[in-house]
Amino acid sequence: MSIVALRWLDPPAGPAIELLDQTRLPVSETALTCTTVPSLVDAIRRLVVRGAPLLGIAGAYGVALAAARGDDVTAAAQALAQARPTAVNLGWGARRALGAYLRAAADPDQEVQRGAARAALREARSIADADEQACAQMAELGLALVPAGARILTHCNTGSLVTAGEGTAFGLVLAAHRAGLLTMCWIDETRPLLQGSRLTAYEAGRAGLPHKVLADSAAASLMAAGQVDLVVVGADRITADGSVANKVGTYGLAVLARHHQVPFVVVAPVSTIDFGTADGASIPIEQRPPEEITHLAGQRLAPAGSDAYNPAFDVTPPGLITAIVTESGVIQPVTRGNLRVLSPET
Amino acid sequence: MSIVALRWLDPPAGPAIELLDQTRLPVSETALTCTTVPSLVDAIRRLVVRGAPLLGIAGAYGVALAAARGDDVTAAAQALAQARPTAVNLGWGARRALGAYLRAAADPDQEVQRGAARAALREARSIADADEQACAQMAELGLALVPAGARILTHCNTGSLVTAGEGTAFGLVLAAHRAGLLTMCWIDETRPLLQGSRLTAYEAGRAGLPHKVLADSAAASLMAAGQVDLVVVGADRITADGSVANKVGTYGLAVLARHHQVPFVVVAPVSTIDFGTADGASIPIEQRPPEEITHLAGQRLAPAGSDAYNPAFDVTPPGLITAIVTESGVIQPVTRGNLRVLSPET
C-alpha cells in the first residue's frame, strides 16, 4: 500500500489538510488534521510534514485552505512561506496558489471571482499532480546513472513521505530496485532527527528493498571498503551556480564520495532550483534548537548546560556533484550554464 | 574539581575500588564501591568503568583487591581478564599486577612474601601513575601543534573518564584551555553510543571549557565555514605503518580535515602502538549489535525488521594524519620509519 503523506479533505470533513504525522513514524501511523493555517504552520515547524517537494504542496494547499475559510489569503501565504526559512518550495507553492487565487479574485467575471478559492485549490492539486509526474520522470532519467548490482547510499528521507509521488532520490532507488539493478540500499540514520532510520527505513521496508541503516559517521569506512557504488540525495534548494542545500551531512558525503571516486548524484525537481540566488554562500542556513542534539524523545543525552551547534542543512558546491537529475533532464556536469537551460526565463 | 574515574580505598573504608558509574553519566554522578572481584567484574561488564587505559588500571587494581582480601589471586586475574574478552588492556593490567604478586610471593625473603599483596597494589599504582604521567607529557608535547585561539574538534571520549590522568586527545584540549589557546571545543556526539555528547560534554562542562556538541555529520560544514582549526582524536590501536584504528567516524573526519586543510592529530600513548601488526588492512574491525543503531535507551528508532551496519571502529591511513602525539615524542610526518623510533626493539 502506498504512503500518502498529505491529503486535502473537502466538506463535510473539511476544508482541511490531513497529514501523516511523520514525527511519530515508524512507531505509529497517526493522521493530524489541520483546519486552520496557523495549525498547518505549526505542523510544518514541528516537521509533522517535511521535505522540499511536499512542503511546496503543503504551502499551496495551505493557501487553498485560507481561501476556502475566507481568511486573509495573502497573509496566510506569507505565514506559510516563513514557516521554515531554508525551504524555498514552501514560498513557491504558497505563491503559486496565491497567484491563482488573486488572478481569479481580480477577474471582471463575477463567476470567476466567486470561484477564487476553488482556483487556489485547483492550483494546489495541479502542483501535486505535476510533482507525482516529476518523480516518475526523474526516476526514469536517473536510471541511466545506476550501474548493475548497485549498492546505493542515501541520506535523509526523500520518498513518498516528502513528495506526491515515489520520491526524488529514493524514487530513483525504488526504480533501480524494480529494474533489478539494486543490491543494497545503505541508509544513513541522519542525525539529529533520524529521518533515515525512522522514515527511509520505513519506506524501504514497505517496498521490500534490501537495506541497512548505519550511523552517519560509518559511511566513510563503508566507501573505503568499496561497498558504495553511488550516493544519491535530494535537495532543499539549488542555487543558480548548482550549489545544493540539503540535510546536514550531505556535504560531508559529497567530500567523501569525491575522495573515494564514488559518483554523487542529486535528484530534485526543477522547482527546487532557485535561479534568483546566485550561489551557495547566499543561502541562509536554518539553525535548529540545540535540544535536537542534547535530548532524544524527551530524554537528556548531554549534561545540563551543554549547548549544541545544530544547522539543519549544509551546502554542497557544484564541483563535488556528479549530476543533478531533474524531471526535465540530467545536468552533467553541474555548471551555471548547464543549469540555466532549466530556467523559466530561457 | 577533577574527575576521578577509579579510586583505591585503603582500610578502614577498604580494601575496595570506588568507581564513578559511567552508565549513569551525565544525569547522575554516582560512586559504586567494589569490595570483591566479582562485583568489579560485573561493573566492568556493565560499562560502569570503560576505556582502554582505564580498563588496564582496573584490571591491575582488581588483582590487588584479590590479594588484599586473601582470595585466589591467579583466579581473580583470570576472571578480570575475561570480563570483556576484546579489551586487551584488561588482561594486560591484571597480568602485570599478578606478576608482581607472584614474584613477591615466591621470594625467599619471608618479609617480601608477606608483602605480596602490597606488591600487587604498588604495581597497580605504578601503572596508574605512568598513565597519568603519559597524559601530562602528551598534553605538553601536543601543545606545540595548537594555534592561538584554536577551535578544536574532537570525537568520542578520551579524557579523565578513560585514563588515570587528564586524557589523551581531551587532555590536550584541556592543556590548550589552560594555556589560553582554546576558543572552542567542538564535540562530535559520536553515534551510536554518544560518548561525545554524554561523556566528553560532561568532562568539558566540569572543566569550564567553551564547548558545543554537534551531530557527527555537521562537522563537514563546520570545517567548510572555517570554524575548525584542529581535529584531535585518540586511538584504539596504531599499526606499524601509522594506521590508526579508532571510534567509527574518525576516518571520515580525517578525509574532511584533509579536504579543508585542517590539521588532523592523533594523541595516544606508546602502548597503543602495535608494532606486530603491519598495516591498517590487518586490523580486524569489531561489528557491534544492530540494536545500537536501531534502538536508543530501549526505545525503537528504526522500524521492526530493519537491519543495521554497525562497525565499532574505522581505520585512518597514515597519509591523512598530520601527527601522532605520544608521551615519548611527536611523530610527524607519520611514516613507518618515524614510528619505529618508538618501538621497544630499537
CSV table of C-alpha atoms in Angstrom, one decimal, chain B residues 5 19-23 30 32 34 42-50 54:
chain,number,residue,atom,x,y,z
B,5,ALA,CA,37.0,7.5,37.4
B,19,LEU,CA,34.2,3.7,40.5
B,20,LEU,CA,32.4,6.6,39.1
B,21,ASP,CA,29.4,4.9,37.5
B,22,GLN,CA,29.7,6.0,33.8
B,23,THR,CA,26.5,4.3,32.8
B,30,THR,CA,27.1,8.1,41.5
B,32,LEU,CA,30.0,2.4,43.0
B,34,CYS,CA,33.5,-2.8,44.7
B,42,ASP,CA,30.3,-7.1,37.0
B,43,ALA,CA,30.9,-3.4,36.9
B,44,ILE,CA,33.4,-3.8,34.0
B,45,ARG,CA,30.8,-5.9,32.1
B,46,ARG,CA,28.1,-3.3,32.6
B,47,LEU,CA,30.5,-0.5,31.4
B,48,VAL,CA,30.4,1.3,34.8
B,49,VAL,CA,34.2,1.6,34.0
B,50,ARG,CA,35.4,1.7,30.4
B,54,LEU,CA,41.4,2.8,32.5
